[in-house]
Amino acid sequence: MKMYPAILSGDIQIVQDQLDLASGFTGCETAHIDLIDGFFADNLTVTPADVASCSFGELTVDFHIMAIDPEDVVHEIIEFASELPVRAIIGQVEKMGSEQSFVDVVRRQGWQAGLSLDVDSDIESIDDAVWKELQIVQVMGVHAGEQGQSFIERSMRLVDEVVKLRTQQNLRFELFVDGGIRPSVVTML
């Protein structure tokens, strides 16, 4: 099991401070930065342009996009690609236009493509044709868009369904659980 520190803030100084903390942890290679447009959820975070000014040290970054059209945000990230150590881009499926187009745009950049399912979403929310192209599938342990929430145990049902599908179809994506993770929750995973 790997742990990716998640950063959700509208304040670039807080983002930098948290990146600095993550850089100091032995074994921490990747930070997970949330990008929220204020429409997907009632929250607004830093933008790719803001994050491009950060110092990442040796860290790579996974961006988790919670936006009305995540593909638009991918294009913003592409504009700053030379300044961002991107490893992966993960988009929330609930308000996404075309999952296939999103995955194609991300993979053309040489980045890992991922899709994220909110707590109340069904596994069927991800198009059948896209599963084999994913490097990451993320299940939210809280409602997408806000920090500080407690883990919602019913998300484990979705985790179990994703694991079963991955096994049945012999898929190789990495499974993430995002939000509400505390030591007591890790034992459930």
PDB file of C-alpha atoms in Angstrom, residues 11-182:
ATOM      1  CA  ASP A  11      -3.947  29.340  -0.898  1.00  0.00           C
ATOM      2  CA  ILE A  12      -0.739  28.781  -2.861  1.00  0.00           C
ATOM      3  CA  GLN A  13       1.415  29.284   0.253  1.00  0.00           C
ATOM      4  CA  ILE A  14      -0.409  26.441   2.013  1.00  0.00           C
ATOM      5  CA  VAL A  15       0.100  24.274  -1.075  1.00  0.00           C
ATOM      6  CA  GLN A  16       3.837  25.047  -1.043  1.00  0.00           C
ATOM      7  CA  ASP A  17       4.102  24.401   2.697  1.00  0.00           C
ATOM      8  CA  GLN A  18       2.378  21.034   2.288  1.00  0.00           C
ATOM      9  CA  LEU A  19       4.605  20.115  -0.664  1.00  0.00           C
ATOM     10  CA  ASP A  20       7.621  20.939   1.512  1.00  0.00           C
ATOM     11  CA  LEU A  21       6.266  18.675   4.277  1.00  0.00           C
ATOM     12  CA  ALA A  22       5.626  15.854   1.821  1.00  0.00           C
ATOM     13  CA  SER A  23       9.143  16.210   0.408  1.00  0.00           C
ATOM     14  CA  GLY A  24      10.507  15.628   3.896  1.00  0.00           C
ATOM     15  CA  PHE A  25       8.863  12.226   4.368  1.00  0.00           C
ATOM     16  CA  THR A  26      11.027   9.227   3.544  1.00  0.00           C
ATOM     17  CA  GLY A  27       9.397   7.174   0.820  1.00  0.00           C
ATOM     18  CA  CYS A  28       7.018   9.916  -0.296  1.00  0.00           C
ATOM     19  CA  GLU A  29       7.450  10.246  -4.045  1.00  0.00           C
ATOM     20  CA  THR A  30       4.153  11.738  -5.220  1.00  0.00           C
ATOM     21  CA  ALA A  31       1.791  14.424  -3.928  1.00  0.00           C
ATOM     22  CA  HIS A  32      -1.895  14.454  -4.860  1.00  0.00           C
ATOM     23  CA  ILE A  33      -3.155  17.983  -5.602  1.00  0.00           C
ATOM     24  CA  ASP A  34      -6.874  18.649  -5.876  1.00  0.00           C
ATOM     25  CA  LEU A  35      -8.081  21.135  -8.487  1.00  0.00           C
ATOM     26  CA  ILE A  36     -11.682  22.278  -7.948  1.00  0.00           C
ATOM     27  CA  ASP A  37     -13.434  24.819 -10.172  1.00  0.00           C
ATOM     28  CA  GLY A  38     -16.053  26.102  -7.701  1.00  0.00           C
ATOM     29  CA  PHE A  39     -18.860  24.617  -9.824  1.00  0.00           C
ATOM     30  CA  PHE A  40     -18.354  20.862  -9.430  1.00  0.00           C
ATOM     31  CA  ALA A  41     -18.288  21.446  -5.680  1.00  0.00           C
ATOM     32  CA  ASP A  42     -18.780  24.586  -3.634  1.00  0.00           C
ATOM     33  CA  ASN A  43     -15.040  25.026  -3.225  1.00  0.00           C
ATOM     34  CA  LEU A  44     -12.343  26.753  -5.235  1.00  0.00           C
ATOM     35  CA  THR A  45      -8.706  25.710  -5.159  1.00  0.00           C
ATOM     36  CA  VAL A  46      -5.455  26.776  -6.737  1.00  0.00           C
ATOM     37  CA  THR A  47      -5.161  26.508 -10.507  1.00  0.00           C
ATOM     38  CA  PRO A  48      -2.506  24.823 -12.655  1.00  0.00           C
ATOM     39  CA  ALA A  49      -0.997  28.296 -13.273  1.00  0.00           C
ATOM     40  CA  ASP A  50      -0.695  28.828  -9.505  1.00  0.00           C
ATOM     41  CA  VAL A  51       0.872  25.418  -8.916  1.00  0.00           C
ATOM     42  CA  ALA A  52       3.411  25.971 -11.724  1.00  0.00           C
ATOM     43  CA  SER A  53       5.162  28.454  -9.419  1.00  0.00           C
ATOM     44  CA  CYS A  54       5.668  25.832  -6.674  1.00  0.00           C
ATOM     45  CA  SER A  55       8.864  24.011  -5.848  1.00  0.00           C
ATOM     46  CA  PHE A  56       8.348  20.248  -5.882  1.00  0.00           C
ATOM     47  CA  GLY A  57      11.814  19.049  -4.929  1.00  0.00           C
ATOM     48  CA  GLU A  58      11.982  15.405  -5.987  1.00  0.00           C
ATOM     49  CA  LEU A  59       8.208  14.895  -5.844  1.00  0.00           C
ATOM     50  CA  THR A  60       6.006  14.090  -8.790  1.00  0.00           C
ATOM     51  CA  VAL A  61       2.381  15.186  -8.749  1.00  0.00           C
ATOM     52  CA  ASP A  62      -0.972  13.590  -9.427  1.00  0.00           C
ATOM     53  CA  PHE A  63      -3.729  16.107 -10.166  1.00  0.00           C
ATOM     54  CA  HIS A  64      -7.267  15.215  -9.119  1.00  0.00           C
ATOM     55  CA  ILE A  65      -9.658  17.344 -11.153  1.00  0.00           C
ATOM     56  CA  MET A  66     -13.119  18.098  -9.795  1.00  0.00           C
ATOM     57  CA  ALA A  67     -14.578  20.354 -12.476  1.00  0.00           C
ATOM     58  CA  ILE A  68     -17.578  20.642 -14.760  1.00  0.00           C
ATOM     59  CA  ASP A  69     -15.332  19.726 -17.687  1.00  0.00           C
ATOM     60  CA  PRO A  70     -12.107  18.118 -16.412  1.00  0.00           C
ATOM     61  CA  GLU A  71     -10.640  17.996 -19.916  1.00  0.00           C
ATOM     62  CA  ASP A  72     -10.495  21.815 -19.983  1.00  0.00           C
ATOM     63  CA  VAL A  73      -8.338  21.706 -16.844  1.00  0.00           C
ATOM     64  CA  VAL A  74      -6.072  19.108 -18.469  1.00  0.00           C
ATOM     65  CA  HIS A  75      -5.427  21.605 -21.259  1.00  0.00           C
ATOM     66  CA  GLU A  76      -4.489  24.209 -18.611  1.00  0.00           C
ATOM     67  CA  ILE A  77      -2.039  21.716 -17.093  1.00  0.00           C
ATOM     68  CA  ILE A  78      -0.558  21.072 -20.538  1.00  0.00           C
ATOM     69  CA  GLU A  79       0.178  24.819 -20.835  1.00  0.00           C
ATOM     70  CA  PHE A  80       2.432  24.550 -17.765  1.00  0.00           C
ATOM     71  CA  ALA A  81       3.738  21.024 -18.341  1.00  0.00           C
ATOM     72  CA  SER A  82       7.377  22.136 -18.498  1.00  0.00           C
ATOM     73  CA  GLU A  83       7.075  23.489 -14.920  1.00  0.00           C
ATOM     74  CA  LEU A  84       5.022  20.650 -13.428  1.00  0.00           C
ATOM     75  CA  PRO A  85       6.356  17.167 -12.586  1.00  0.00           C
ATOM     76  CA  VAL A  86       3.088  15.473 -13.597  1.00  0.00           C
ATOM     77  CA  ARG A  87       2.824  11.735 -13.067  1.00  0.00           C
ATOM     78  CA  ALA A  88      -0.960  11.339 -13.416  1.00  0.00           C
ATOM     79  CA  ILE A  89      -4.227  13.145 -13.993  1.00  0.00           C
ATOM     80  CA  ILE A  90      -7.412  11.816 -12.361  1.00  0.00           C
ATOM     81  CA  GLY A  91     -10.817  13.208 -13.337  1.00  0.00           C
ATOM     82  CA  GLN A  92     -14.124  12.911 -11.515  1.00  0.00           C
ATOM     83  CA  VAL A  93     -16.537  11.149 -13.866  1.00  0.00           C
ATOM     84  CA  GLU A  94     -19.791  12.617 -12.567  1.00  0.00           C
ATOM     85  CA  LYS A  95     -19.729  15.801 -14.663  1.00  0.00           C
ATOM     86  CA  MET A  96     -17.284  14.713 -17.342  1.00  0.00           C
ATOM     87  CA  GLY A  97     -18.152  14.976 -21.015  1.00  0.00           C
ATOM     88  CA  SER A  98     -16.315  12.148 -22.760  1.00  0.00           C
ATOM     89  CA  GLU A  99     -14.279   9.783 -20.609  1.00  0.00           C
ATOM     90  CA  GLN A 100     -12.526   8.454 -23.726  1.00  0.00           C
ATOM     91  CA  SER A 101     -11.488  11.936 -24.844  1.00  0.00           C
ATOM     92  CA  PHE A 102     -10.246  12.778 -21.327  1.00  0.00           C
ATOM     93  CA  VAL A 103      -8.156   9.603 -21.160  1.00  0.00           C
ATOM     94  CA  ASP A 104      -6.787  10.141 -24.678  1.00  0.00           C
ATOM     95  CA  VAL A 105      -5.693  13.733 -23.963  1.00  0.00           C
ATOM     96  CA  VAL A 106      -3.962  12.712 -20.721  1.00  0.00           C
ATOM     97  CA  ARG A 107      -2.194   9.687 -22.227  1.00  0.00           C
ATOM     98  CA  ARG A 108      -0.978  11.668 -25.260  1.00  0.00           C
ATOM     99  CA  GLN A 109       1.077  13.706 -22.794  1.00  0.00           C
ATOM    100  CA  GLY A 110       2.743  10.554 -21.479  1.00  0.00           C
ATOM    101  CA  TRP A 111       0.932  10.844 -18.141  1.00  0.00           C
ATOM    102  CA  GLN A 112      -1.046   8.169 -16.341  1.00  0.00           C
ATOM    103  CA  ALA A 113      -4.798   8.544 -16.815  1.00  0.00           C
ATOM    104  CA  GLY A 114      -7.267   7.938 -14.031  1.00  0.00           C
ATOM    105  CA  LEU A 115     -10.947   8.263 -13.310  1.00  0.00           C
ATOM    106  CA  SER A 116     -12.522   8.885  -9.923  1.00  0.00           C
ATOM    107  CA  LEU A 117     -15.888   7.731  -8.612  1.00  0.00           C
ATOM    108  CA  ASP A 118     -17.693   9.707  -5.899  1.00  0.00           C
ATOM    109  CA  VAL A 119     -19.104   7.828  -2.897  1.00  0.00           C
ATOM    110  CA  ASP A 120     -22.628   7.692  -4.332  1.00  0.00           C
ATOM    111  CA  SER A 121     -21.588   6.789  -7.885  1.00  0.00           C
ATOM    112  CA  ASP A 122     -21.947   3.331  -9.389  1.00  0.00           C
ATOM    113  CA  ILE A 123     -19.177   1.333 -11.017  1.00  0.00           C
ATOM    114  CA  GLU A 124     -21.203   1.601 -14.242  1.00  0.00           C
ATOM    115  CA  SER A 125     -20.393   5.336 -14.249  1.00  0.00           C
ATOM    116  CA  ILE A 126     -17.142   4.405 -16.007  1.00  0.00           C
ATOM    117  CA  ASP A 127     -17.640   3.465 -19.659  1.00  0.00           C
ATOM    118  CA  ASP A 128     -16.926  -0.209 -20.349  1.00  0.00           C
ATOM    119  CA  ALA A 129     -14.557   0.653 -23.213  1.00  0.00           C
ATOM    120  CA  VAL A 130     -12.367   2.879 -21.010  1.00  0.00           C
ATOM    121  CA  TRP A 131     -11.507   0.437 -18.203  1.00  0.00           C
ATOM    122  CA  LYS A 132      -8.664  -1.236 -20.097  1.00  0.00           C
ATOM    123  CA  GLU A 133      -6.986   2.130 -20.758  1.00  0.00           C
ATOM    124  CA  LEU A 134      -6.868   3.333 -17.167  1.00  0.00           C
ATOM    125  CA  GLN A 135      -3.744   3.308 -15.038  1.00  0.00           C
ATOM    126  CA  ILE A 136      -5.624   4.600 -11.982  1.00  0.00           C
ATOM    127  CA  VAL A 137      -9.143   4.164 -10.639  1.00  0.00           C
ATOM    128  CA  GLN A 138      -9.946   6.232  -7.593  1.00  0.00           C
ATOM    129  CA  VAL A 139     -12.854   5.708  -5.209  1.00  0.00           C
ATOM    130  CA  MET A 140     -13.770   8.626  -2.999  1.00  0.00           C
ATOM    131  CA  GLY A 141     -14.011   7.818   0.710  1.00  0.00           C
ATOM    132  CA  VAL A 142     -15.828  11.138   1.245  1.00  0.00           C
ATOM    133  CA  HIS A 143     -17.996  13.369  -0.914  1.00  0.00           C
ATOM    134  CA  ALA A 144     -15.712  14.994  -3.486  1.00  0.00           C
ATOM    135  CA  GLY A 145     -14.738  18.601  -2.940  1.00  0.00           C
ATOM    136  CA  GLU A 146     -14.165  19.204   0.781  1.00  0.00           C
ATOM    137  CA  GLN A 147     -11.471  18.281   3.279  1.00  0.00           C
ATOM    138  CA  GLY A 148     -11.970  17.210   6.861  1.00  0.00           C
ATOM    139  CA  GLN A 149     -14.831  14.780   6.277  1.00  0.00           C
ATOM    140  CA  SER A 150     -15.040  11.427   8.005  1.00  0.00           C
ATOM    141  CA  PHE A 151     -14.608   8.297   5.915  1.00  0.00           C
ATOM    142  CA  ILE A 152     -17.946   7.020   4.565  1.00  0.00           C
ATOM    143  CA  GLU A 153     -17.909   3.245   5.030  1.00  0.00           C
ATOM    144  CA  ARG A 154     -20.332   2.530   2.174  1.00  0.00           C
ATOM    145  CA  SER A 155     -17.525   3.524  -0.218  1.00  0.00           C
ATOM    146  CA  MET A 156     -15.979   0.135   0.641  1.00  0.00           C
ATOM    147  CA  ARG A 157     -18.789  -1.478  -1.415  1.00  0.00           C
ATOM    148  CA  LEU A 158     -17.516   0.424  -4.436  1.00  0.00           C
ATOM    149  CA  VAL A 159     -13.908  -0.508  -3.636  1.00  0.00           C
ATOM    150  CA  ASP A 160     -14.919  -4.179  -3.518  1.00  0.00           C
ATOM    151  CA  GLU A 161     -16.724  -3.890  -6.871  1.00  0.00           C
ATOM    152  CA  VAL A 162     -13.697  -2.231  -8.505  1.00  0.00           C
ATOM    153  CA  VAL A 163     -11.352  -4.914  -7.138  1.00  0.00           C
ATOM    154  CA  LYS A 164     -13.683  -7.658  -8.413  1.00  0.00           C
ATOM    155  CA  LEU A 165     -13.883  -6.103 -11.887  1.00  0.00           C
ATOM    156  CA  ARG A 166     -10.101  -5.629 -11.997  1.00  0.00           C
ATOM    157  CA  THR A 167      -9.593  -9.312 -11.169  1.00  0.00           C
ATOM    158  CA  GLN A 168     -12.287 -10.621 -13.537  1.00  0.00           C
ATOM    159  CA  GLN A 169     -10.996  -8.593 -16.488  1.00  0.00           C
ATOM    160  CA  ASN A 170      -7.313  -9.017 -15.597  1.00  0.00           C
ATOM    161  CA  LEU A 171      -6.772  -5.240 -15.524  1.00  0.00           C
ATOM    162  CA  ARG A 172      -3.648  -3.594 -14.147  1.00  0.00           C
ATOM    163  CA  PHE A 173      -4.744  -0.184 -12.850  1.00  0.00           C
ATOM    164  CA  GLU A 174      -3.719   1.154  -9.464  1.00  0.00           C
ATOM    165  CA  LEU A 175      -6.647   1.571  -7.044  1.00  0.00           C
ATOM    166  CA  PHE A 176      -6.759   4.749  -4.942  1.00  0.00           C
ATOM    167  CA  VAL A 177      -9.064   5.557  -2.040  1.00  0.00           C
ATOM    168  CA  ASP A 178      -9.238   9.306  -1.470  1.00  0.00           C
ATOM    169  CA  GLY A 179     -10.584  11.136   1.545  1.00  0.00           C
ATOM    170  CA  GLY A 180     -11.176  10.494   5.210  1.00  0.00           C
ATOM    171  CA  ILE A 181      -8.201   8.160   5.496  1.00  0.00           C
ATOM    172  CA  ARG A 182      -7.111   7.718   9.098  1.00  0.00           C
TER     173      ARG A 182
END
